[in-house]
Amino acid sequence: LRTPFKEAMVDSHHRWNWADVKRFSDRIALGLIKLDIKRDEVVVAQLPNWAENFVLWLALQKAGILGCFPATTYRQVEMEQVLRGLRAAAVVIPSTSERFDFMDMVQSIRPRLPNLRHVLTARGKGPEGMPSLQDFIQQPLEKQFPPDYLQKTRFKFWEVCAINLTS
């Protein structure tokens, strides 16, 4: 990093520099790999425009995991179609929201989604045993892997790395 301590991400909860963004995205990437989410599987992240959204996008690139970021206005019908159609291995949702209960939505459709192995939360904890992005950020997972591990898993510039949705 050329400017590791230069401000990189700011939102209502976080102020991160580039060193933070690198460390946090590395840890999330390694956390997803430890969950056994494999290269070219899909993680769907239905998050607001939070700093975690960008860091997760970087983490997915580093882990070689395809990302899809549907609008936060999608509800049960749309999200079930997205998760089923993409055969998503995981979904990342806000742990709480004043406007909508994302956890209730995902829990209601999950029984009909056989490929969905993991539900993760952002900005707080979900139910007991449910991983969160914060869990990964707080754990020095990089100590459990060789230093160049993510260089081997990351997408190359010519590879498809994301899935976008249209209406």
CSV table of N, CA and C in Angstrom, one decimal:
chain,number,residue,atom,x,y,z
A,1,LEU,N,0.8,-1.2,0.0
A,1,LEU,CA,0.0,0.0,0.0
A,1,LEU,C,0.9,1.3,0.0
A,2,ARG,N,0.6,2.1,-0.9
A,2,ARG,CA,1.4,3.4,-1.0
A,2,ARG,C,1.0,4.4,0.1
A,3,THR,N,-0.2,4.4,0.5
A,3,THR,CA,-0.7,5.4,1.5
A,3,THR,C,-1.5,4.7,2.6
A,4,PRO,N,-0.9,3.8,3.4
A,4,PRO,CA,-1.7,2.9,4.3
A,4,PRO,C,-2.6,3.7,5.3
A,5,PHE,N,-2.1,4.9,5.7
A,5,PHE,CA,-2.8,5.6,6.7
A,5,PHE,C,-3.7,6.7,6.2
A,6,LYS,N,-3.8,6.8,4.9
A,6,LYS,CA,-4.7,7.8,4.3
A,6,LYS,C,-6.2,7.3,4.5
A,7,GLU,N,-7.1,8.2,4.7
A,7,GLU,CA,-8.5,7.8,4.9
A,7,GLU,C,-9.0,7.2,3.7
A,8,ALA,N,-9.7,6.1,3.8
A,8,ALA,CA,-10.2,5.3,2.7
A,8,ALA,C,-11.8,5.2,2.7
A,9,MET,N,-12.4,4.9,3.9
A,9,MET,CA,-13.8,4.7,4.0
A,9,MET,C,-14.3,5.4,5.2
A,10,VAL,N,-15.4,6.2,4.9
A,10,VAL,CA,-16.1,6.8,6.0
A,10,VAL,C,-17.6,6.6,5.9
A,11,ASP,N,-18.3,6.2,6.9
A,11,ASP,CA,-19.7,6.2,6.9
A,11,ASP,C,-20.2,6.6,8.4
A,12,SER,N,-21.4,6.5,8.7
A,12,SER,CA,-21.9,6.9,10.0
A,12,SER,C,-21.4,6.1,11.2
A,13,HIS,N,-20.8,5.0,10.9
A,13,HIS,CA,-20.2,4.1,12.0
A,13,HIS,C,-18.7,3.9,12.0
A,14,HIS,N,-18.1,4.1,10.8
A,14,HIS,CA,-16.7,3.8,10.6
A,14,HIS,C,-15.9,4.9,10.0
A,15,ARG,N,-14.6,4.9,10.3
A,15,ARG,CA,-13.7,5.8,9.6
A,15,ARG,C,-12.4,4.9,9.5
A,16,TRP,N,-12.2,4.4,8.3
A,16,TRP,CA,-11.1,3.4,8.1
A,16,TRP,C,-10.1,4.0,7.1
A,17,ASN,N,-8.8,3.7,7.4
A,17,ASN,CA,-7.8,4.0,6.5
A,17,ASN,C,-7.5,2.8,5.6
A,18,TRP,N,-6.6,3.0,4.6
A,18,TRP,CA,-6.4,1.9,3.6
A,18,TRP,C,-5.8,0.6,4.3
A,19,ALA,N,-5.0,0.8,5.3
A,19,ALA,CA,-4.4,-0.4,6.1
A,19,ALA,C,-5.6,-1.1,6.7
A,20,ASP,N,-6.5,-0.4,7.3
A,20,ASP,CA,-7.7,-1.1,7.9
A,20,ASP,C,-8.5,-1.8,6.8
A,21,VAL,N,-8.7,-1.2,5.7
A,21,VAL,CA,-9.5,-1.8,4.6
A,21,VAL,C,-8.8,-3.1,4.1
A,22,LYS,N,-7.5,-3.0,4.0
A,22,LYS,CA,-6.8,-4.2,3.6
A,22,LYS,C,-6.9,-5.3,4.6
A,23,ARG,N,-6.6,-5.0,5.9
A,23,ARG,CA,-6.6,-6.0,6.9
A,23,ARG,C,-8.0,-6.6,7.1
A,24,PHE,N,-9.1,-5.7,7.1
A,24,PHE,CA,-10.4,-6.2,7.2
A,24,PHE,C,-10.9,-7.1,6.0
A,25,SER,N,-10.6,-6.6,4.8
A,25,SER,CA,-11.0,-7.4,3.7
A,25,SER,C,-10.2,-8.8,3.6
A,26,ASP,N,-8.9,-8.8,4.0
A,26,ASP,CA,-8.2,-10.0,4.1
A,26,ASP,C,-8.9,-11.0,5.1
A,27,ARG,N,-9.2,-10.4,6.3
A,27,ARG,CA,-9.8,-11.3,7.3
A,27,ARG,C,-11.2,-11.8,6.9
A,28,ILE,N,-12.0,-11.0,6.3
A,28,ILE,CA,-13.3,-11.5,5.8
A,28,ILE,C,-13.1,-12.5,4.7
A,29,ALA,N,-12.2,-12.3,3.8
A,29,ALA,CA,-11.9,-13.3,2.8
A,29,ALA,C,-11.5,-14.6,3.4
A,30,LEU,N,-10.6,-14.6,4.4
A,30,LEU,CA,-10.2,-15.8,5.0
A,30,LEU,C,-11.3,-16.4,5.8
A,31,GLY,N,-12.1,-15.6,6.4
A,31,GLY,CA,-13.3,-16.1,7.2
A,31,GLY,C,-14.3,-16.9,6.3
A,32,LEU,N,-14.5,-16.3,5.1
A,32,LEU,CA,-15.4,-17.0,4.2
A,32,LEU,C,-14.8,-18.3,3.7
A,33,ILE,N,-13.5,-18.3,3.5
A,33,ILE,CA,-12.8,-19.6,3.1
A,33,ILE,C,-12.9,-20.6,4.2
A,34,LYS,N,-12.7,-20.1,5.4
A,34,LYS,CA,-12.8,-21.1,6.6
A,34,LYS,C,-14.3,-21.6,6.7
A,35,LEU,N,-15.3,-20.9,6.2
A,35,LEU,CA,-16.6,-21.4,6.2
A,35,LEU,C,-16.8,-22.5,5.1
A,36,ASP,N,-15.8,-22.7,4.3
A,36,ASP,CA,-15.8,-23.7,3.2
A,36,ASP,C,-16.6,-23.2,2.0
A,37,ILE,N,-16.7,-21.8,1.9
A,37,ILE,CA,-17.3,-21.3,0.7
A,37,ILE,C,-16.2,-21.3,-0.4
A,38,LYS,N,-16.4,-22.0,-1.5
A,38,LYS,CA,-15.4,-22.3,-2.4
A,38,LYS,C,-15.3,-21.3,-3.6
A,39,ARG,N,-14.2,-21.4,-4.3
A,39,ARG,CA,-14.0,-20.5,-5.4
A,39,ARG,C,-15.2,-20.6,-6.4
A,40,ASP,N,-15.6,-19.5,-6.9
A,40,ASP,CA,-16.7,-19.5,-7.9
A,40,ASP,C,-18.1,-19.8,-7.3
A,41,GLU,N,-18.2,-20.0,-6.0
A,41,GLU,CA,-19.5,-20.1,-5.4
A,41,GLU,C,-20.0,-18.6,-5.3
A,42,VAL,N,-21.2,-18.4,-4.9
A,42,VAL,CA,-21.8,-17.1,-4.9
A,42,VAL,C,-22.2,-16.7,-3.5
A,43,VAL,N,-21.8,-15.5,-3.1
A,43,VAL,CA,-22.3,-14.9,-1.9
A,43,VAL,C,-23.1,-13.7,-2.3
A,44,VAL,N,-24.4,-13.6,-1.8
A,44,VAL,CA,-25.3,-12.5,-2.0
A,44,VAL,C,-25.3,-11.6,-0.8
A,45,ALA,N,-25.0,-10.3,-1.0
A,45,ALA,CA,-24.9,-9.4,0.1
A,45,ALA,C,-26.0,-8.3,-0.1
A,46,GLN,N,-27.0,-8.4,0.8
A,46,GLN,CA,-28.1,-7.4,0.7
A,46,GLN,C,-27.9,-6.4,1.8
A,47,LEU,N,-27.0,-5.4,1.6
A,47,LEU,CA,-26.6,-4.5,2.6
A,47,LEU,C,-26.8,-3.0,2.1
A,48,PRO,N,-27.0,-2.1,3.0
A,48,PRO,CA,-27.1,-0.7,2.6
A,48,PRO,C,-25.7,-0.2,2.2
A,49,ASN,N,-25.7,1.0,1.8
A,49,ASN,CA,-24.4,1.6,1.4
A,49,ASN,C,-23.5,1.9,2.6
A,50,TRP,N,-23.0,0.8,3.1
A,50,TRP,CA,-22.1,0.9,4.3
A,50,TRP,C,-20.7,0.6,3.9
A,51,ALA,N,-19.8,1.0,4.8
A,51,ALA,CA,-18.4,0.7,4.5
A,51,ALA,C,-18.1,-0.8,4.4
A,52,GLU,N,-18.9,-1.6,5.2
A,52,GLU,CA,-18.7,-3.1,5.1
A,52,GLU,C,-19.0,-3.6,3.7
A,53,ASN,N,-19.9,-2.9,3.0
A,53,ASN,CA,-20.3,-3.4,1.7
A,53,ASN,C,-19.1,-3.4,0.7
A,54,PHE,N,-18.3,-2.3,0.8
A,54,PHE,CA,-17.1,-2.2,-0.1
A,54,PHE,C,-16.0,-3.2,0.4
A,55,VAL,N,-15.8,-3.3,1.7
A,55,VAL,CA,-14.8,-4.2,2.2
A,55,VAL,C,-15.2,-5.7,1.9
A,56,LEU,N,-16.5,-6.0,2.0
A,56,LEU,CA,-16.9,-7.4,1.6
A,56,LEU,C,-16.7,-7.6,0.1
A,57,TRP,N,-16.9,-6.6,-0.7
A,57,TRP,CA,-16.7,-6.7,-2.2
A,57,TRP,C,-15.2,-7.1,-2.4
A,58,LEU,N,-14.3,-6.3,-1.8
A,58,LEU,CA,-12.9,-6.6,-1.9
A,58,LEU,C,-12.6,-8.0,-1.4
A,59,ALA,N,-13.1,-8.4,-0.3
A,59,ALA,CA,-12.9,-9.7,0.3
A,59,ALA,C,-13.3,-10.9,-0.7
A,60,LEU,N,-14.5,-10.7,-1.3
A,60,LEU,CA,-14.9,-11.7,-2.2
A,60,LEU,C,-13.9,-11.8,-3.4
A,61,GLN,N,-13.4,-10.7,-3.9
A,61,GLN,CA,-12.4,-10.7,-5.0
A,61,GLN,C,-11.2,-11.5,-4.5
A,62,LYS,N,-10.7,-11.3,-3.3
A,62,LYS,CA,-9.5,-11.9,-2.8
A,62,LYS,C,-9.8,-13.4,-2.6
A,63,ALA,N,-11.0,-13.8,-2.2
A,63,ALA,CA,-11.2,-15.2,-1.9
A,63,ALA,C,-11.6,-16.0,-3.2
A,64,GLY,N,-11.8,-15.3,-4.3
A,64,GLY,CA,-12.3,-15.9,-5.5
A,64,GLY,C,-13.7,-16.4,-5.5
A,65,ILE,N,-14.5,-15.7,-4.7
A,65,ILE,CA,-15.9,-16.0,-4.5
A,65,ILE,C,-16.7,-14.9,-5.3
A,66,LEU,N,-17.7,-15.4,-6.1
A,66,LEU,CA,-18.6,-14.4,-6.8
A,66,LEU,C,-19.5,-13.7,-5.9
A,67,GLY,N,-19.6,-12.4,-6.1
A,67,GLY,CA,-20.5,-11.6,-5.3
A,67,GLY,C,-21.7,-11.0,-6.1
A,68,CYS,N,-22.8,-10.9,-5.4
A,68,CYS,CA,-24.0,-10.3,-6.0
A,68,CYS,C,-24.6,-9.4,-4.9
A,69,PHE,N,-24.9,-8.1,-5.3
A,69,PHE,CA,-25.3,-7.1,-4.3
A,69,PHE,C,-26.7,-6.6,-4.7
A,70,PRO,N,-27.8,-7.3,-4.4
A,70,PRO,CA,-29.1,-6.8,-4.7
A,70,PRO,C,-29.5,-5.6,-3.9
A,71,ALA,N,-30.5,-4.9,-4.4
A,71,ALA,CA,-31.0,-3.7,-3.6
A,71,ALA,C,-31.6,-4.1,-2.3
A,72,THR,N,-31.5,-3.2,-1.3
A,72,THR,CA,-32.1,-3.5,0.0
A,72,THR,C,-33.6,-3.4,0.0
A,73,THR,N,-34.1,-3.0,-1.1
A,73,THR,CA,-35.6,-3.0,-1.2
A,73,THR,C,-36.2,-4.4,-1.7
A,74,TYR,N,-35.3,-5.3,-2.1
A,74,TYR,CA,-35.8,-6.6,-2.4
A,74,TYR,C,-36.4,-7.3,-1.2
A,75,ARG,N,-37.5,-8.0,-1.4
A,75,ARG,CA,-38.2,-8.7,-0.2
A,75,ARG,C,-38.2,-10.2,-0.5
A,76,GLN,N,-39.1,-10.9,0.2
A,76,GLN,CA,-39.0,-12.4,0.1
A,76,GLN,C,-39.1,-12.9,-1.3
A,77,VAL,N,-40.0,-12.5,-2.1
A,77,VAL,CA,-40.1,-13.1,-3.5
A,77,VAL,C,-38.9,-12.9,-4.3
A,78,GLU,N,-38.4,-11.6,-4.3
A,78,GLU,CA,-37.2,-11.3,-5.1
A,78,GLU,C,-36.0,-12.0,-4.6
A,79,MET,N,-35.8,-11.9,-3.3
A,79,MET,CA,-34.6,-12.5,-2.7
A,79,MET,C,-34.6,-14.1,-2.9
A,80,GLU,N,-35.7,-14.7,-2.7
A,80,GLU,CA,-35.8,-16.1,-2.9
A,80,GLU,C,-35.4,-16.5,-4.4
A,81,GLN,N,-35.9,-15.7,-5.3
A,81,GLN,CA,-35.5,-15.9,-6.7
A,81,GLN,C,-34.0,-15.7,-7.0
A,82,VAL,N,-33.5,-14.6,-6.4
A,82,VAL,CA,-32.0,-14.4,-6.6
A,82,VAL,C,-31.2,-15.5,-5.9
A,83,LEU,N,-31.5,-15.8,-4.7
A,83,LEU,CA,-30.7,-16.8,-4.0
A,83,LEU,C,-30.8,-18.2,-4.6
A,84,ARG,N,-32.0,-18.6,-5.1
A,84,ARG,CA,-32.2,-19.9,-5.8
A,84,ARG,C,-31.6,-19.8,-7.1
A,85,GLY,N,-31.8,-18.8,-7.9
A,85,GLY,CA,-31.3,-18.7,-9.3
A,85,GLY,C,-29.8,-18.8,-9.3
A,86,LEU,N,-29.1,-18.1,-8.3
A,86,LEU,CA,-27.7,-18.1,-8.3
A,86,LEU,C,-27.1,-19.3,-7.5
A,87,ARG,N,-27.9,-20.1,-6.9
A,87,ARG,CA,-27.5,-21.2,-6.1
A,87,ARG,C,-26.5,-20.6,-5.0
A,88,ALA,N,-26.9,-19.6,-4.4
A,88,ALA,CA,-26.0,-18.9,-3.4
A,88,ALA,C,-25.6,-19.8,-2.3
A,89,ALA,N,-24.3,-19.8,-1.9
A,89,ALA,CA,-23.8,-20.5,-0.8
A,89,ALA,C,-24.0,-19.8,0.5
A,90,ALA,N,-24.1,-18.4,0.4
A,90,ALA,CA,-24.2,-17.6,1.6
A,90,ALA,C,-24.9,-16.3,1.2
A,91,VAL,N,-25.5,-15.7,2.3
A,91,VAL,CA,-26.1,-14.4,2.1
A,91,VAL,C,-25.7,-13.6,3.3
A,92,VAL,N,-25.4,-12.3,3.1
A,92,VAL,CA,-25.0,-11.4,4.1
A,92,VAL,C,-26.1,-10.3,4.2
A,93,ILE,N,-26.6,-10.1,5.5
A,93,ILE,CA,-27.7,-9.2,5.7
A,93,ILE,C,-27.4,-8.3,6.9
A,94,PRO,N,-28.0,-7.2,7.0
A,94,PRO,CA,-27.9,-6.4,8.3
A,94,PRO,C,-28.4,-7.2,9.5
A,95,SER,N,-27.7,-7.0,10.6
A,95,SER,CA,-28.2,-7.7,11.8
A,95,SER,C,-29.5,-7.1,12.3
A,96,THR,N,-29.6,-5.8,12.1
A,96,THR,CA,-30.8,-5.1,12.5
A,96,THR,C,-31.1,-4.0,11.5
A,97,SER,N,-32.3,-3.6,11.4
A,97,SER,CA,-32.7,-2.5,10.6
A,97,SER,C,-34.0,-1.9,11.1
A,98,GLU,N,-34.1,-0.6,11.1
A,98,GLU,CA,-35.3,0.1,11.6
A,98,GLU,C,-36.4,-0.1,10.6
A,99,ARG,N,-36.1,-0.3,9.4
A,99,ARG,CA,-37.2,-0.4,8.3
A,99,ARG,C,-37.7,-1.7,8.0
A,100,PHE,N,-36.9,-2.8,8.2
A,100,PHE,CA,-37.3,-4.1,7.7
A,100,PHE,C,-36.5,-5.2,8.5
A,101,ASP,N,-37.1,-6.3,8.7
A,101,ASP,CA,-36.5,-7.4,9.4
A,101,ASP,C,-35.9,-8.4,8.4
A,102,PHE,N,-34.6,-8.1,8.0
A,102,PHE,CA,-34.0,-9.0,7.0
A,102,PHE,C,-33.8,-10.4,7.5
A,103,MET,N,-33.5,-10.5,8.8
A,103,MET,CA,-33.3,-11.9,9.4
A,103,MET,C,-34.6,-12.7,9.3
A,104,ASP,N,-35.7,-12.1,9.6
A,104,ASP,CA,-37.0,-12.8,9.5
A,104,ASP,C,-37.2,-13.3,8.0
A,105,MET,N,-36.9,-12.4,7.1
A,105,MET,CA,-37.1,-12.7,5.7
A,105,MET,C,-36.3,-13.9,5.3
A,106,VAL,N,-35.0,-13.8,5.6
A,106,VAL,CA,-34.1,-14.9,5.2
A,106,VAL,C,-34.5,-16.2,5.9
A,107,GLN,N,-34.8,-16.2,7.2
A,107,GLN,CA,-35.2,-17.4,7.9
A,107,GLN,C,-36.5,-18.0,7.3
A,108,SER,N,-37.4,-17.1,6.8
A,108,SER,CA,-38.6,-17.7,6.2
A,108,SER,C,-38.4,-18.3,4.9
A,109,ILE,N,-37.4,-17.9,4.1
A,109,ILE,CA,-37.2,-18.5,2.8
A,109,ILE,C,-36.1,-19.6,2.8
A,110,ARG,N,-35.3,-19.6,3.8
A,110,ARG,CA,-34.1,-20.5,3.8
A,110,ARG,C,-34.5,-22.0,3.7
A,111,PRO,N,-35.6,-22.5,4.2
A,111,PRO,CA,-35.9,-23.9,4.1
A,111,PRO,C,-36.1,-24.3,2.6
A,112,ARG,N,-36.4,-23.4,1.7
A,112,ARG,CA,-36.6,-23.7,0.3
A,112,ARG,C,-35.4,-23.4,-0.5
A,113,LEU,N,-34.2,-23.2,0.1
A,113,LEU,CA,-33.0,-22.9,-0.6
A,113,LEU,C,-31.9,-23.9,-0.2
A,114,PRO,N,-31.9,-25.1,-0.8
A,114,PRO,CA,-30.9,-26.1,-0.4
A,114,PRO,C,-29.5,-25.8,-0.5
A,115,ASN,N,-29.1,-24.8,-1.4
A,115,ASN,CA,-27.7,-24.5,-1.5
A,115,ASN,C,-27.2,-23.4,-0.5
A,116,LEU,N,-28.2,-22.8,0.2
A,116,LEU,CA,-27.8,-21.7,1.1
A,116,LEU,C,-27.3,-22.3,2.4
A,117,ARG,N,-26.0,-22.4,2.5
A,117,ARG,CA,-25.4,-23.0,3.7
A,117,ARG,C,-25.1,-22.0,4.9
A,118,HIS,N,-25.0,-20.7,4.5
A,118,HIS,CA,-24.6,-19.8,5.6
A,118,HIS,C,-25.4,-18.5,5.5
A,119,VAL,N,-25.8,-18.0,6.6
A,119,VAL,CA,-26.4,-16.6,6.7
A,119,VAL,C,-25.4,-15.9,7.6
A,120,LEU,N,-24.9,-14.7,7.1
A,120,LEU,CA,-24.0,-13.9,7.9
A,120,LEU,C,-24.6,-12.5,8.1
A,121,THR,N,-24.2,-11.9,9.2
A,121,THR,CA,-24.7,-10.6,9.5
A,121,THR,C,-23.6,-9.5,9.4
A,122,ALA,N,-24.0,-8.3,9.2
A,122,ALA,CA,-23.1,-7.1,9.2
A,122,ALA,C,-23.7,-6.2,10.3
A,123,ARG,N,-22.8,-5.4,10.9
A,123,ARG,CA,-23.1,-4.5,11.9
A,123,ARG,C,-23.8,-5.1,13.1
A,124,GLY,N,-23.2,-6.1,13.7
A,124,GLY,CA,-23.8,-6.7,14.8
A,124,GLY,C,-24.0,-8.2,14.7
A,125,LYS,N,-24.4,-8.8,15.8
A,125,LYS,CA,-24.5,-10.2,15.8
A,125,LYS,C,-25.9,-10.6,15.4
A,126,GLY,N,-26.0,-11.8,14.9
A,126,GLY,CA,-27.3,-12.4,14.6
A,126,GLY,C,-27.6,-13.4,15.7
A,127,PRO,N,-28.4,-14.4,15.5
A,127,PRO,CA,-28.7,-15.4,16.5
A,127,PRO,C,-27.4,-16.2,16.8
A,128,GLU,N,-27.4,-16.8,18.0
A,128,GLU,CA,-26.3,-17.6,18.5
A,128,GLU,C,-25.7,-18.5,17.4
A,129,GLY,N,-24.4,-18.5,17.1
A,129,GLY,CA,-23.8,-19.4,16.2
A,129,GLY,C,-23.8,-18.9,14.8
A,130,MET,N,-24.4,-17.8,14.5
A,130,MET,CA,-24.4,-17.2,13.2
A,130,MET,C,-23.2,-16.3,13.0
A,131,PRO,N,-22.4,-16.5,12.0
A,131,PRO,CA,-21.2,-15.7,11.9
A,131,PRO,C,-21.5,-14.3,11.4
A,132,SER,N,-20.7,-13.3,11.8
A,132,SER,CA,-20.9,-11.9,11.3
A,132,SER,C,-19.6,-11.5,10.7
A,133,LEU,N,-19.7,-10.4,9.9
A,133,LEU,CA,-18.5,-9.8,9.3
A,133,LEU,C,-17.6,-9.3,10.4
A,134,GLN,N,-18.2,-8.8,11.5
A,134,GLN,CA,-17.4,-8.3,12.6
A,134,GLN,C,-16.6,-9.4,13.3
A,135,ASP,N,-17.2,-10.6,13.4
A,135,ASP,CA,-16.4,-11.7,13.9
A,135,ASP,C,-15.1,-11.9,13.2
A,136,PHE,N,-15.2,-11.9,11.8
A,136,PHE,CA,-14.0,-12.1,11.0
A,136,PHE,C,-13.1,-10.9,11.2
A,137,ILE,N,-13.6,-9.7,11.2
A,137,ILE,CA,-12.7,-8.5,11.3
A,137,ILE,C,-11.9,-8.5,12.5
A,138,GLN,N,-12.5,-9.0,13.6
A,138,GLN,CA,-11.9,-8.9,14.9
A,138,GLN,C,-10.9,-10.1,15.2
A,139,GLN,N,-10.9,-11.1,14.3
A,139,GLN,CA,-10.0,-12.2,14.5
A,139,GLN,C,-8.8,-12.1,13.6
A,140,PRO,N,-7.6,-12.3,14.1
A,140,PRO,CA,-6.4,-12.3,13.3
A,140,PRO,C,-6.3,-13.5,12.5
A,141,LEU,N,-7.2,-13.8,11.6
A,141,LEU,CA,-7.2,-15.0,10.8
A,141,LEU,C,-6.0,-15.1,9.9
A,142,GLU,N,-5.4,-14.0,9.5
A,142,GLU,CA,-4.2,-14.1,8.7
A,142,GLU,C,-3.1,-14.9,9.3
A,143,LYS,N,-3.1,-15.1,10.6
A,143,LYS,CA,-2.0,-15.8,11.3
A,143,LYS,C,-2.2,-17.3,11.1
A,144,GLN,N,-3.4,-17.8,10.6
A,144,GLN,CA,-3.7,-19.2,10.3
A,144,GLN,C,-3.4,-19.6,8.9
A,145,PHE,N,-2.9,-18.7,8.1
A,145,PHE,CA,-2.7,-19.0,6.6
A,145,PHE,C,-1.3,-18.5,6.2
A,146,PRO,N,-0.7,-19.1,5.2
A,146,PRO,CA,0.5,-18.5,4.7
A,146,PRO,C,0.3,-17.1,4.2
A,147,PRO,N,1.4,-16.3,4.3
A,147,PRO,CA,1.2,-14.8,3.9
A,147,PRO,C,0.7,-14.6,2.5
A,148,ASP,N,1.0,-15.5,1.6
A,148,ASP,CA,0.6,-15.3,0.2
A,148,ASP,C,-0.7,-16.0,-0.2
A,149,TYR,N,-1.4,-16.5,0.8
A,149,TYR,CA,-2.5,-17.4,0.5
A,149,TYR,C,-3.6,-16.7,-0.4
A,150,LEU,N,-3.9,-15.5,-0.1
A,150,LEU,CA,-5.0,-14.8,-0.9
A,150,LEU,C,-4.5,-14.5,-2.3
A,151,GLN,N,-3.2,-14.4,-2.5
A,151,GLN,CA,-2.7,-14.2,-3.9
A,151,GLN,C,-3.0,-15.4,-4.8
A,152,LYS,N,-3.1,-16.5,-4.2
A,152,LYS,CA,-3.5,-17.8,-4.9
A,152,LYS,C,-4.9,-17.9,-5.2
A,153,THR,N,-5.8,-17.3,-4.3
A,153,THR,CA,-7.2,-17.5,-4.4
A,153,THR,C,-7.9,-16.4,-5.2
A,154,ARG,N,-7.3,-15.2,-5.2
A,154,ARG,CA,-8.0,-14.1,-5.8
A,154,ARG,C,-8.3,-14.2,-7.3
A,155,PHE,N,-9.3,-13.5,-7.7
A,155,PHE,CA,-9.6,-13.5,-9.2
A,155,PHE,C,-8.5,-12.8,-9.9
A,156,LYS,N,-8.3,-13.3,-11.1
A,156,LYS,CA,-7.4,-12.6,-12.1
A,156,LYS,C,-8.2,-11.6,-12.8
A,157,PHE,N,-7.5,-10.6,-13.4
A,157,PHE,CA,-8.2,-9.5,-14.0
A,157,PHE,C,-9.2,-9.9,-15.1
A,158,TRP,N,-9.0,-11.1,-15.8
A,158,TRP,CA,-9.8,-11.5,-16.9
A,158,TRP,C,-11.0,-12.4,-16.4
A,159,GLU,N,-11.1,-12.7,-15.2
A,159,GLU,CA,-12.1,-13.6,-14.7
A,159,GLU,C,-13.4,-12.9,-14.3
A,160,VAL,N,-14.5,-13.5,-14.5
A,160,VAL,CA,-15.8,-13.0,-14.0
A,160,VAL,C,-15.7,-13.0,-12.5
A,161,CYS,N,-16.1,-11.9,-11.9
A,161,CYS,CA,-15.9,-11.8,-10.4
A,161,CYS,C,-17.2,-11.3,-9.7
A,162,ALA,N,-18.2,-10.9,-10.5
A,162,ALA,CA,-19.4,-10.4,-9.8
A,162,ALA,C,-20.6,-10.6,-10.7
A,163,ILE,N,-21.8,-10.6,-10.1
A,163,ILE,CA,-23.0,-10.8,-10.8
A,163,ILE,C,-23.9,-9.6,-10.5
A,164,ASN,N,-24.3,-8.9,-11.5
A,164,ASN,CA,-25.2,-7.8,-11.4
A,164,ASN,C,-26.6,-8.1,-11.8
A,165,LEU,N,-27.6,-7.5,-11.1
A,165,LEU,CA,-29.0,-7.7,-11.4
A,165,LEU,C,-29.6,-6.5,-12.1
A,166,THR,N,-30.6,-6.8,-12.9
A,166,THR,CA,-31.3,-5.7,-13.5
A,166,THR,C,-32.8,-5.9,-13.1
A,167,SER,N,-33.6,-4.9,-13.3
A,167,SER,CA,-35.0,-5.1,-13.0
A,167,SER,C,-35.8,-5.6,-14.1
